[in-house]
Coordinates of C-alpha atoms in Angstrom, one line a residue:
X1 CA -4.8 7.5 -42.0
X2 CA -2.4 7.2 -39.1
X3 CA -1.7 3.6 -37.9
X4 CA -1.6 4.8 -34.3
X5 CA -5.2 6.2 -34.4
X6 CA -8.1 3.8 -33.7
X7 CA -9.8 2.6 -36.8
X8 CA -13.4 2.6 -35.6
X9 CA -15.5 -0.4 -34.8
X10 CA -12.8 -3.0 -35.5
X11 CA -10.7 -1.8 -32.6
X12 CA -13.8 -1.9 -30.3
X13 CA -14.5 -5.5 -31.4
X14 CA -10.8 -6.4 -30.8
X15 CA -10.9 -4.9 -27.3
X16 CA -14.1 -6.8 -26.5
X17 CA -12.6 -10.1 -27.8
X18 CA -9.6 -9.5 -25.6
X19 CA -11.7 -8.8 -22.5
X20 CA -13.9 -11.9 -23.1
X21 CA -10.8 -13.9 -23.7
X22 CA -9.3 -12.7 -20.4
X23 CA -12.5 -13.3 -18.5
X24 CA -12.8 -16.8 -19.9
X25 CA -9.3 -17.5 -18.8
X26 CA -10.0 -16.2 -15.3
X27 CA -13.2 -18.3 -15.0
X28 CA -11.2 -21.4 -16.1
X29 CA -8.5 -20.7 -13.5
X30 CA -11.3 -20.2 -10.9
X31 CA -13.0 -23.5 -11.7
X32 CA -9.6 -25.3 -11.6
X33 CA -8.8 -23.9 -8.2
X34 CA -12.3 -24.8 -6.9
X35 CA -11.8 -28.3 -8.2
X36 CA -8.5 -28.7 -6.4
X37 CA -10.0 -27.3 -3.2
X38 CA -12.9 -29.7 -3.5
X39 CA -10.5 -32.7 -4.0
X40 CA -8.5 -31.8 -0.9
X41 CA -11.7 -31.3 1.2
X42 CA -13.1 -34.7 -0.1
X43 CA -9.8 -36.4 0.8
X44 CA -9.9 -34.9 4.3
X45 CA -13.5 -36.0 4.7
X46 CA -12.7 -39.6 3.6
X47 CA -9.8 -39.7 6.0
X48 CA -12.0 -38.7 8.9
X49 CA -14.8 -41.1 7.8
X50 CA -12.4 -44.1 7.5
X51 CA -11.1 -43.4 11.0
X52 CA -14.6 -43.2 12.4
X53 CA -15.6 -46.4 10.6
X54 CA -12.5 -48.2 11.9
X55 CA -13.4 -47.1 15.5
X56 CA -17.0 -48.2 15.0
X57 CA -16.0 -51.6 13.7
X58 CA -13.7 -52.1 16.7
X59 CA -16.4 -51.2 19.1
X60 CA -18.9 -53.5 17.3
X61 CA -16.4 -56.3 17.4
X62 CA -15.9 -55.8 21.1
X63 CA -19.7 -55.8 21.6
X64 CA -20.0 -59.0 19.6
X65 CA -17.3 -60.7 21.7
X66 CA -18.9 -59.6 24.9
X67 CA -22.3 -60.7 23.8
X68 CA -21.0 -64.1 22.6
X69 CA -19.2 -64.6 25.9
X70 CA -22.3 -63.7 27.8
X71 CA -24.5 -66.1 25.8
X72 CA -22.1 -68.9 26.5
X73 CA -22.3 -68.2 30.2
X74 CA -26.1 -68.2 30.1
X75 CA -26.2 -71.8 28.8
X76 CA -23.9 -73.3 31.4
X77 CA -25.6 -75.3 34.1
X78 CA -25.5 -74.3 37.8
X79 CA -22.8 -77.0 38.5
X80 CA -20.5 -75.6 35.8
X81 CA -20.9 -72.0 37.1
X82 CA -19.7 -73.0 40.6

């Protein structure tokens, strides 16, 4: 028997194991890349959300100040207003 010749079913099983090993490696790399992409997208989303929340809080603070100033003016008497 020549060592360079295929030896039947054992070579086919070895080839299948090699293909499945390569496929599992490719799937693992794909999942890792998707995880990294998801992390960057989530960080970008959080950055935008934090900025939007900061702006909303500033606007709410301004509204509260305007409302409190307006309420103080409502309770002043006519003499104090003039």
